[in-house]
């Protein structure tokens, strides 16, 4: 498992970072001719007084080349790329906004929008539709900043419509983590110091929760800087994705290993003996196969999407395979727990398994379920809804599992986990009391 985490850490550094809403680069006449306009970027504008600001370094060259920015709404942009019969001039004539770059600082107010719309920005000049070779032409350095109106109606908000509110959500989430830590950290630490049958499970559960808190912290730092400069700290977004992936993998391995270990142990032990989590080649193999598969699919999905997303809408092949994997694992867990509950005679243990099943299914099924339900919302709302809802559901799942494993009546009823894989190993000398 440590090797897998190391592999993910190396790969996550190769994942492309998000492109901010402050875009810097060079306008190129050659690039503009090759693609009928050099693509610069896109932004989801909303409301009144939205703004595009462009600053140039070489205004003389821009004036000589008749440098221009052209803007298209999303539906027009998509239609143009599906049309192959339009000439270059016809293509450019479809632009819905034109900004002549004849000043060092150029501002363009976006027409008032009754609902959020994505605008695509391209660069063109008088060479774009000309035939023949382009005489040596210097590239023009630029910086473009795109703004939405803030609460006061001033064009100062770097966040697009699909990102609005996420910074506030992560702030409240971190505040909740801080308050919960102040209240529960000491009692939890004292419980873990005493040992017990659920000692190692609590350690892994706490580690997964710390990773989730770390991901929230990195996202908040990135978005806080992004709110100021439109770029943020992309490496923080990558770290947040990495922490979330490790947390997901650790929870998957723990829950699946527990369930499969209980199932296999139940097949060999009599009802009078306490339940144990046996380390068998079968249970270990199933858990590792699921973990490796999910890790590969998560990395694949990150490579397919260059934008930073804490949680994806699963529109790619890798995303669909992830949904299929989670559904399959949920059915495997349901089948295993159903067999255990059917043969269990202890009421306390049946209640334990039922509560455990609720926590497992909430963790595994919340993401696919929320992605499926999000189709009823507008596309620009889906990322926020998926991100917020998944984090809240998984937090509730962790609370359910914490209460289950910390419950004093069930704590001693479900026996010690004496032989465990991963870092979940108990001292061999530990023995629990048996209750019938």
Tab-separated table of C-alpha atoms in Angstrom:
chain	number	residue	atom	x	y	z
A	1	UNK	CA	0.000	0.000	0.000
A	2	UNK	CA	2.837	2.406	0.754
A	3	UNK	CA	4.242	1.744	-2.714
A	4	UNK	CA	0.857	2.516	-4.237
A	5	UNK	CA	0.620	5.793	-2.347
A	6	UNK	CA	4.143	6.705	-3.442
A	7	UNK	CA	3.221	5.939	-7.044
A	8	UNK	CA	0.178	8.183	-6.812
A	9	UNK	CA	2.269	10.978	-5.253
A	10	UNK	CA	4.710	10.852	-8.181
A	11	UNK	CA	1.928	10.766	-10.767
A	12	UNK	CA	-0.106	13.595	-9.265
A	13	UNK	CA	2.748	16.001	-9.971
A	14	UNK	CA	2.280	15.246	-13.667
A	15	UNK	CA	-1.408	16.166	-13.612
A	16	UNK	CA	-1.985	19.461	-15.451
A	17	UNK	CA	-2.894	22.313	-13.136
A	18	UNK	CA	-5.938	24.461	-13.540
A	19	UNK	CA	-5.724	27.513	-15.782
A	20	UNK	CA	-6.800	30.553	-13.810
A	21	UNK	CA	-9.031	33.391	-14.967
A	22	UNK	CA	-5.968	35.605	-15.194
A	23	UNK	CA	-4.347	34.428	-18.419
A	24	UNK	CA	-0.872	35.489	-19.533
A	25	UNK	CA	0.913	34.640	-22.743
A	26	UNK	CA	1.700	35.823	-26.267
A	27	UNK	CA	-0.576	36.663	-29.170
A	28	UNK	CA	0.750	34.913	-32.278
A	29	UNK	CA	-0.282	35.725	-35.850
A	30	UNK	CA	0.828	32.262	-37.000
A	31	UNK	CA	-1.305	30.505	-34.382
A	32	UNK	CA	-4.264	32.741	-35.222
A	33	UNK	CA	-4.016	31.866	-38.929
A	34	UNK	CA	-3.629	28.113	-38.337
A	35	UNK	CA	-6.816	27.882	-36.260
A	36	UNK	CA	-8.840	30.850	-37.594
A	37	UNK	CA	-8.220	32.637	-34.363
A	38	UNK	CA	-5.835	31.859	-31.506
A	39	UNK	CA	-7.874	30.363	-28.683
A	40	UNK	CA	-7.202	32.201	-25.412
A	41	UNK	CA	-9.697	30.833	-22.909
A	42	UNK	CA	-13.280	30.722	-21.705
A	43	UNK	CA	-15.204	32.102	-18.747
A	44	UNK	CA	-18.691	31.604	-17.343
A	45	UNK	CA	-20.024	35.140	-16.978
A	46	UNK	CA	-23.186	36.071	-15.092
A	47	UNK	CA	-25.180	39.130	-14.122
A	48	UNK	CA	-24.598	42.768	-15.013
A	49	UNK	CA	-21.282	44.628	-15.381
A	50	UNK	CA	-19.156	41.526	-16.062
A	51	UNK	CA	-15.811	42.603	-17.505
A	52	UNK	CA	-12.906	41.457	-19.685
A	53	UNK	CA	-9.661	43.386	-19.164
A	54	UNK	CA	-6.663	43.030	-21.513
A	55	UNK	CA	-3.254	44.621	-20.980
A	56	UNK	CA	-0.625	44.662	-23.754
A	57	UNK	CA	3.158	45.086	-23.557
A	58	UNK	CA	3.747	46.232	-27.173
A	59	UNK	CA	0.890	48.510	-28.179
A	60	UNK	CA	2.648	49.680	-31.382
A	61	UNK	CA	2.860	46.145	-32.798
A	62	UNK	CA	-0.772	45.531	-31.837
A	63	UNK	CA	-1.955	48.622	-33.706
A	64	UNK	CA	0.119	47.738	-36.794
A	65	UNK	CA	-1.347	44.235	-36.938
A	66	UNK	CA	-4.886	45.405	-36.095
A	67	UNK	CA	-4.895	43.070	-33.106
A	68	UNK	CA	-8.424	42.141	-32.037
A	69	UNK	CA	-10.123	39.911	-29.491
A	70	UNK	CA	-13.326	38.198	-30.621
A	71	UNK	CA	-15.814	36.592	-28.235
A	72	UNK	CA	-18.378	33.849	-28.896
A	73	UNK	CA	-21.158	32.466	-26.752
A	74	UNK	CA	-20.870	28.735	-26.148
A	75	UNK	CA	-23.615	27.611	-28.550
A	76	UNK	CA	-22.133	29.756	-31.361
A	77	UNK	CA	-18.630	28.448	-30.645
A	78	UNK	CA	-19.754	24.824	-30.767
A	79	UNK	CA	-21.728	25.360	-33.974
A	80	UNK	CA	-18.717	26.966	-35.667
A	81	UNK	CA	-16.522	23.996	-34.842
A	82	UNK	CA	-19.109	21.646	-36.315
A	83	UNK	CA	-19.362	23.691	-39.534
A	84	UNK	CA	-16.668	22.883	-42.090
A	85	UNK	CA	-17.950	24.897	-45.067
A	86	UNK	CA	-17.477	28.405	-43.675
A	87	UNK	CA	-14.701	30.577	-45.022
A	88	UNK	CA	-12.276	32.312	-42.694
A	89	UNK	CA	-14.056	35.653	-42.943
A	90	UNK	CA	-17.464	34.019	-42.433
A	91	UNK	CA	-16.081	32.261	-39.374
A	92	UNK	CA	-14.843	35.524	-37.837
A	93	UNK	CA	-18.055	37.367	-38.720
A	94	UNK	CA	-19.960	35.122	-36.304
A	95	UNK	CA	-18.221	36.780	-33.340
A	96	UNK	CA	-20.738	38.352	-30.958
A	97	UNK	CA	-18.268	40.773	-29.366
A	98	UNK	CA	-15.195	42.420	-30.879
A	99	UNK	CA	-12.496	44.244	-28.905
A	100	UNK	CA	-9.987	46.323	-30.875
A	101	UNK	CA	-6.667	46.213	-28.999
A	102	UNK	CA	-5.508	49.755	-29.735
A	103	UNK	CA	-4.610	50.779	-26.186
A	104	UNK	CA	-2.279	49.466	-23.529
A	105	UNK	CA	-5.271	48.827	-21.217
A	106	UNK	CA	-8.438	47.553	-22.902
A	107	UNK	CA	-11.750	46.962	-21.102
A	108	UNK	CA	-14.932	45.396	-22.445
A	109	UNK	CA	-18.169	45.121	-20.488
A	110	UNK	CA	-20.090	41.943	-21.251
A	111	UNK	CA	-23.773	42.493	-22.158
A	112	UNK	CA	-26.148	41.897	-19.239
A	113	UNK	CA	-26.933	38.208	-18.831
A	114	UNK	CA	-30.216	36.927	-17.433
A	115	UNK	CA	-28.594	33.551	-16.759
A	116	UNK	CA	-24.909	32.453	-16.686
A	117	UNK	CA	-23.338	31.884	-20.091
A	118	UNK	CA	-19.904	30.701	-21.174
A	119	UNK	CA	-17.961	33.038	-23.494
A	120	UNK	CA	-14.974	31.867	-25.562
A	121	UNK	CA	-12.156	34.320	-26.323
A	122	UNK	CA	-9.893	34.213	-29.410
A	123	UNK	CA	-7.244	36.490	-30.873
A	124	UNK	CA	-7.157	37.572	-34.559
A	125	UNK	CA	-5.341	40.205	-36.616
A	126	UNK	CA	-5.104	41.245	-40.273
A	127	UNK	CA	-2.882	38.211	-41.029
A	128	UNK	CA	-5.504	35.684	-39.875
A	129	UNK	CA	-7.432	35.392	-43.141
A	130	UNK	CA	-4.654	36.479	-45.523
A	131	UNK	CA	-3.052	34.056	-47.951
A	132	UNK	CA	0.672	33.683	-48.421
A	133	UNK	CA	3.524	33.718	-45.965
A	134	UNK	CA	3.456	35.918	-42.912
A	135	UNK	CA	6.318	38.387	-42.865
A	136	UNK	CA	8.325	38.158	-39.679
A	137	UNK	CA	6.026	39.368	-36.943
A	138	UNK	CA	6.749	39.736	-33.261
A	139	UNK	CA	4.475	38.034	-30.755
A	140	UNK	CA	2.639	40.396	-28.434
A	141	UNK	CA	2.775	39.709	-24.715
A	142	UNK	CA	-0.574	40.062	-22.976
A	143	UNK	CA	-2.440	39.580	-19.732
A	144	UNK	CA	-6.191	39.017	-19.721
A	145	UNK	CA	-8.328	39.149	-16.589
A	146	UNK	CA	-11.991	38.131	-16.552
A	147	UNK	CA	-14.337	39.340	-13.833
A	148	UNK	CA	-17.889	38.723	-12.691
A	149	UNK	CA	-19.756	41.293	-10.575
A	150	UNK	CA	-19.362	40.919	-6.834
A	151	UNK	CA	-22.149	41.308	-4.261
A	152	UNK	CA	-22.032	45.099	-4.691
A	153	UNK	CA	-22.260	44.845	-8.485
A	154	UNK	CA	-18.613	45.808	-9.103
A	155	UNK	CA	-16.606	43.706	-11.604
A	156	UNK	CA	-14.062	42.395	-9.100
A	157	UNK	CA	-14.942	38.692	-8.737
A	158	UNK	CA	-12.472	36.282	-10.386
A	159	UNK	CA	-14.737	33.278	-9.837
A	160	UNK	CA	-16.849	32.061	-12.727
A	161	UNK	CA	-20.505	31.224	-12.090
A	162	UNK	CA	-19.715	27.517	-11.609
A	163	UNK	CA	-17.148	28.287	-8.891
A	164	UNK	CA	-19.035	30.915	-6.912
A	165	UNK	CA	-19.582	29.882	-3.290
A	166	UNK	CA	-16.949	27.132	-3.079
A	167	UNK	CA	-14.511	29.286	-1.103
A	168	UNK	CA	-17.187	30.024	1.502
A	169	UNK	CA	-18.111	26.350	1.696
A	170	UNK	CA	-14.531	25.245	2.352
A	171	UNK	CA	-14.189	27.950	5.024
A	172	UNK	CA	-17.280	26.636	6.847
A	173	UNK	CA	-16.053	23.064	6.425
A	174	UNK	CA	-12.681	23.919	7.972
A	175	UNK	CA	-14.464	25.749	10.790
A	176	UNK	CA	-16.550	22.631	11.456
A	177	UNK	CA	-13.391	20.460	11.460
A	178	UNK	CA	-11.739	22.870	13.923
A	179	UNK	CA	-14.699	22.899	16.303
A	180	UNK	CA	-15.052	19.107	16.148
A	181	UNK	CA	-11.321	18.715	16.822
A	182	UNK	CA	-11.488	20.957	19.876
A	183	UNK	CA	-14.424	18.954	21.281
A	184	UNK	CA	-13.583	15.368	20.368
A	185	UNK	CA	-9.815	15.138	19.837
A	186	UNK	CA	-8.861	14.550	23.481
A	187	UNK	CA	-11.547	11.910	24.274
A	188	UNK	CA	-10.745	10.106	21.004
A	189	UNK	CA	-7.031	10.135	21.751
A	190	UNK	CA	-7.626	8.767	25.247
A	191	UNK	CA	-9.796	5.981	23.829
A	192	UNK	CA	-7.165	5.047	21.276
A	193	UNK	CA	-4.446	5.050	23.944
A	194	UNK	CA	-6.379	2.428	25.898
A	195	UNK	CA	-6.354	0.034	22.958
A	196	UNK	CA	-9.217	-2.349	22.392
A	197	UNK	CA	-10.750	-4.373	19.591
A	198	UNK	CA	-11.465	-1.349	17.384
A	199	UNK	CA	-8.201	0.437	18.111
A	200	UNK	CA	-6.608	0.018	14.681
A	201	UNK	CA	-9.844	0.721	12.821
A	202	UNK	CA	-10.150	4.032	14.683
A	203	UNK	CA	-6.564	4.876	13.706
A	204	UNK	CA	-7.238	4.313	10.012
A	205	UNK	CA	-10.586	6.137	10.198
A	206	UNK	CA	-8.890	9.097	11.897
A	207	UNK	CA	-6.152	9.135	9.258
A	208	UNK	CA	-8.741	9.207	6.469
A	209	UNK	CA	-10.541	12.081	8.216
A	210	UNK	CA	-7.276	14.022	8.580
A	211	UNK	CA	-6.613	13.540	4.860
A	212	UNK	CA	-10.073	14.909	4.066
A	213	UNK	CA	-9.417	17.912	6.313
A	214	UNK	CA	-6.060	18.417	4.605
A	215	UNK	CA	-7.736	18.367	1.176
A	216	UNK	CA	-10.248	20.978	2.369
A	217	UNK	CA	-7.421	23.164	3.710
A	218	UNK	CA	-5.447	23.016	0.448
A	219	UNK	CA	-8.572	23.813	-1.569
A	220	UNK	CA	-9.325	26.794	0.660
A	221	UNK	CA	-5.777	28.150	0.355
A	222	UNK	CA	-5.911	27.774	-3.436
A	223	UNK	CA	-9.314	29.455	-3.727
A	224	UNK	CA	-8.381	32.271	-1.343
A	225	UNK	CA	-5.400	33.210	-3.487
A	226	UNK	CA	-7.512	32.691	-6.616
A	227	UNK	CA	-10.028	35.231	-5.326
A	228	UNK	CA	-7.253	37.836	-5.291
A	229	UNK	CA	-5.366	37.188	-8.527
A	230	UNK	CA	-7.454	34.811	-10.645
A	231	UNK	CA	-4.633	32.241	-10.675
A	232	UNK	CA	-4.438	30.818	-7.173
A	233	UNK	CA	-1.843	28.218	-6.227
A	234	UNK	CA	-2.428	25.309	-8.654
A	235	UNK	CA	-0.053	23.001	-6.757
A	236	UNK	CA	-2.379	23.327	-3.756
A	237	UNK	CA	-5.252	22.088	-5.912
A	238	UNK	CA	-3.120	19.114	-6.951
A	239	UNK	CA	-2.255	18.351	-3.324
A	240	UNK	CA	-5.952	18.525	-2.427
A	241	UNK	CA	-6.765	15.988	-5.163
A	242	UNK	CA	-3.930	13.747	-3.972
A	243	UNK	CA	-5.075	13.839	-0.340
A	244	UNK	CA	-8.627	13.077	-1.417
A	245	UNK	CA	-7.488	10.107	-3.536
A	246	UNK	CA	-5.441	8.642	-0.676
A	247	UNK	CA	-8.385	9.107	1.689
A	248	UNK	CA	-10.739	7.373	-0.745
A	249	UNK	CA	-8.315	4.474	-1.233
A	250	UNK	CA	-7.669	4.067	2.492
A	251	UNK	CA	-11.378	4.006	3.306
A	252	UNK	CA	-12.027	1.538	0.497
A	253	UNK	CA	-9.347	-0.837	1.732
A	254	UNK	CA	-10.449	-0.618	5.345
A	255	UNK	CA	-14.170	-1.126	4.729
A	256	UNK	CA	-13.719	-3.865	2.151
A	257	UNK	CA	-11.111	-5.725	4.218
A	258	UNK	CA	-13.281	-5.580	7.327
A	259	UNK	CA	-16.334	-6.877	5.510
A	260	UNK	CA	-14.553	-9.645	3.585
A	261	UNK	CA	-12.564	-10.668	6.659
A	262	UNK	CA	-15.752	-10.983	8.688
A	263	UNK	CA	-17.428	-12.988	5.929
A	264	UNK	CA	-14.563	-15.442	5.523
A	265	UNK	CA	-14.091	-15.725	9.259
A	266	UNK	CA	-17.795	-16.466	9.692
A	267	UNK	CA	-17.569	-19.383	7.315
A	268	UNK	CA	-14.951	-21.121	9.442
A	269	UNK	CA	-15.890	-20.276	13.011
A	270	UNK	CA	-18.767	-21.376	15.112
A	271	UNK	CA	-21.348	-18.941	16.405
A	272	UNK	CA	-20.080	-19.323	19.946
A	273	UNK	CA	-16.701	-17.844	19.110
A	274	UNK	CA	-16.154	-14.109	18.794
A	275	UNK	CA	-15.936	-12.567	15.360
A	276	UNK	CA	-12.435	-11.940	14.079
A	277	UNK	CA	-10.956	-10.185	11.082
A	278	UNK	CA	-8.794	-12.929	9.621
A	279	UNK	CA	-5.949	-12.143	7.255
A	280	UNK	CA	-6.545	-14.536	4.383
A	281	UNK	CA	-5.142	-14.488	0.842
A	282	UNK	CA	-8.673	-14.158	-0.518
A	283	UNK	CA	-9.755	-11.156	1.547
A	284	UNK	CA	-6.401	-9.419	1.079
A	285	UNK	CA	-6.415	-10.105	-2.670
A	286	UNK	CA	-9.933	-8.735	-3.157
A	287	UNK	CA	-9.183	-5.581	-1.187
A	288	UNK	CA	-5.874	-4.922	-2.962
A	289	UNK	CA	-7.394	-5.536	-6.406
A	290	UNK	CA	-10.179	-3.034	-5.697
A	291	UNK	CA	-7.728	-0.468	-4.305
A	292	UNK	CA	-5.330	-0.709	-7.255
A	293	UNK	CA	-8.188	-0.554	-9.768
A	294	UNK	CA	-9.693	2.535	-8.134
A	295	UNK	CA	-6.272	4.206	-7.928
A	296	UNK	CA	-5.637	3.666	-11.638
A	297	UNK	CA	-9.082	4.951	-12.599
A	298	UNK	CA	-8.725	8.043	-10.389
A	299	UNK	CA	-5.388	8.895	-11.997
A	300	UNK	CA	-6.800	8.257	-15.461
A	301	UNK	CA	-9.676	10.631	-14.768
A	302	UNK	CA	-7.284	13.326	-13.526
A	303	UNK	CA	-5.171	13.085	-16.693
A	304	UNK	CA	-8.256	13.337	-18.903
A	305	UNK	CA	-9.435	16.559	-17.252
A	306	UNK	CA	-6.907	19.401	-17.225
A	307	UNK	CA	-9.065	21.580	-14.956
A	308	UNK	CA	-8.848	21.183	-11.214
A	309	UNK	CA	-11.884	19.442	-9.765
A	310	UNK	CA	-12.212	18.096	-6.241
A	311	UNK	CA	-15.017	15.880	-7.475
A	312	UNK	CA	-15.758	15.098	-11.095
A	313	UNK	CA	-19.067	14.805	-12.888
A	314	UNK	CA	-17.907	11.486	-14.398
A	315	UNK	CA	-18.454	12.380	-18.054
A	316	UNK	CA	-15.314	10.536	-19.243
A	317	UNK	CA	-14.748	6.826	-19.761
A	318	UNK	CA	-12.608	6.664	-16.618
A	319	UNK	CA	-15.400	8.353	-14.651
A	320	UNK	CA	-17.998	5.891	-15.906
A	321	UNK	CA	-15.730	2.980	-15.001
A	322	UNK	CA	-15.327	4.476	-11.508
A	323	UNK	CA	-19.101	4.559	-11.128
A	324	UNK	CA	-19.266	0.936	-12.252
A	325	UNK	CA	-16.533	-0.040	-9.778
A	326	UNK	CA	-18.281	1.660	-6.859
A	327	UNK	CA	-21.601	0.044	-7.748
A	328	UNK	CA	-19.933	-3.387	-8.016
A	329	UNK	CA	-18.168	-2.969	-4.676
A	330	UNK	CA	-21.412	-1.857	-3.065
A	331	UNK	CA	-23.153	-4.979	-4.318
A	332	UNK	CA	-20.260	-7.119	-3.059
A	333	UNK	CA	-20.486	-5.497	0.390
A	334	UNK	CA	-24.263	-5.832	0.422
A	335	UNK	CA	-24.042	-9.523	-0.437
A	336	UNK	CA	-21.393	-10.178	2.219
A	337	UNK	CA	-23.210	-8.281	4.958
A	338	UNK	CA	-26.524	-9.897	4.040
A	339	UNK	CA	-25.027	-13.368	4.523
A	340	UNK	CA	-23.488	-12.357	7.846
A	341	UNK	CA	-26.692	-10.813	9.205
A	342	UNK	CA	-28.803	-13.799	8.161
A	343	UNK	CA	-26.756	-16.261	10.203
A	344	UNK	CA	-26.010	-13.955	13.153
A	345	UNK	CA	-28.013	-14.774	16.290
A	346	UNK	CA	-26.764	-11.923	18.492
A	347	UNK	CA	-29.058	-8.898	18.339
A	348	UNK	CA	-26.190	-6.562	19.241
A	349	UNK	CA	-24.005	-7.906	16.459
A	350	UNK	CA	-26.835	-7.645	13.931
A	351	UNK	CA	-27.343	-4.014	14.915
A	352	UNK	CA	-23.606	-3.490	14.571
A	353	UNK	CA	-23.568	-4.920	11.039
A	354	UNK	CA	-26.603	-2.890	9.997
A	355	UNK	CA	-25.005	0.347	11.201
A	356	UNK	CA	-21.759	-0.636	9.510
A	357	UNK	CA	-23.659	-1.267	6.267
A	358	UNK	CA	-25.254	2.205	6.423
A	359	UNK	CA	-21.852	3.856	6.786
A	360	UNK	CA	-20.360	1.777	3.960
A	361	UNK	CA	-23.174	2.358	1.478
A	362	UNK	CA	-23.314	6.082	2.245
A	363	UNK	CA	-19.577	6.343	1.569
A	364	UNK	CA	-19.528	4.293	-1.646
A	365	UNK	CA	-22.839	5.269	-3.245
A	366	UNK	CA	-23.065	8.985	-2.459
A	367	UNK	CA	-20.844	10.065	-5.366
A	368	UNK	CA	-22.545	8.003	-8.135
A	369	UNK	CA	-25.995	8.857	-6.758
A	370	UNK	CA	-25.326	12.595	-6.580
A	371	UNK	CA	-23.793	12.595	-10.061
A	372	UNK	CA	-26.951	10.913	-11.384
A	373	UNK	CA	-29.230	13.385	-9.572
A	374	UNK	CA	-27.203	16.399	-10.690
A	375	UNK	CA	-28.459	16.067	-14.283
A	376	UNK	CA	-31.662	17.878	-13.258
A	377	UNK	CA	-29.631	21.020	-12.516
A	378	UNK	CA	-28.032	23.435	-14.961
A	379	UNK	CA	-24.563	22.399	-16.080
A	380	UNK	CA	-22.835	25.325	-14.365
A	381	UNK	CA	-24.389	24.297	-11.024
A	382	UNK	CA	-23.365	20.644	-11.142
A	383	UNK	CA	-19.761	20.908	-9.964
A	384	UNK	CA	-20.723	22.878	-6.853
A	385	UNK	CA	-23.610	20.544	-6.057
A	386	UNK	CA	-21.496	17.407	-6.523
A	387	UNK	CA	-18.583	18.785	-4.497
A	388	UNK	CA	-20.648	20.027	-1.559
A	389	UNK	CA	-23.040	17.069	-1.416
A	390	UNK	CA	-20.319	14.387	-1.654
A	391	UNK	CA	-18.200	15.983	1.060
A	392	UNK	CA	-21.201	16.308	3.384
A	393	UNK	CA	-22.366	12.718	2.749
A	394	UNK	CA	-18.915	11.258	3.311
A	395	UNK	CA	-18.554	13.318	6.487
A	396	UNK	CA	-21.854	11.893	7.744
A	397	UNK	CA	-20.585	8.417	6.854
A	398	UNK	CA	-17.451	8.951	8.938
A	399	UNK	CA	-19.567	10.156	11.875
A	400	UNK	CA	-21.743	7.022	11.626
A	401	UNK	CA	-18.653	4.774	11.639
A	402	UNK	CA	-17.048	6.686	14.520
A	403	UNK	CA	-20.170	6.363	16.662
A	404	UNK	CA	-20.354	2.684	15.786
A	405	UNK	CA	-16.779	1.842	16.699
A	406	UNK	CA	-16.756	4.034	19.787
A	407	UNK	CA	-20.034	2.700	21.174
A	408	UNK	CA	-19.201	1.066	24.473
A	409	UNK	CA	-21.857	-1.638	24.256
A	410	UNK	CA	-20.755	-2.760	20.785
A	411	UNK	CA	-17.120	-1.942	21.375
A	412	UNK	CA	-16.595	-5.006	23.515
A	413	UNK	CA	-19.291	-7.158	21.898
A	414	UNK	CA	-17.564	-7.369	18.520
A	415	UNK	CA	-14.315	-9.086	19.419
A	416	UNK	CA	-10.719	-8.054	18.818
A	417	UNK	CA	-9.301	-7.674	15.345
A	418	UNK	CA	-6.324	-9.886	15.990
A	419	UNK	CA	-4.827	-10.444	12.554
A	420	UNK	CA	-4.971	-7.610	10.094
A	421	UNK	CA	-3.238	-6.482	6.920
A	422	UNK	CA	-2.239	-2.978	5.821
A	423	UNK	CA	-1.008	-0.995	8.833
A	424	UNK	CA	-3.919	-2.512	10.815
A	425	UNK	CA	-2.053	-4.924	13.098
A	426	UNK	CA	-2.912	-5.690	16.691
A	427	UNK	CA	-0.624	-6.924	19.384
A	428	UNK	CA	-0.848	-10.708	19.427
A	429	UNK	CA	-1.073	-10.719	23.168
A	430	UNK	CA	-4.293	-8.761	23.273
A	431	UNK	CA	-7.335	-10.824	24.276
A	432	UNK	CA	-10.913	-9.614	24.513
A	433	UNK	CA	-13.635	-10.714	26.855
A	434	UNK	CA	-16.305	-12.901	25.299
A	435	UNK	CA	-19.943	-12.181	25.787
A	436	UNK	CA	-22.733	-14.413	24.616
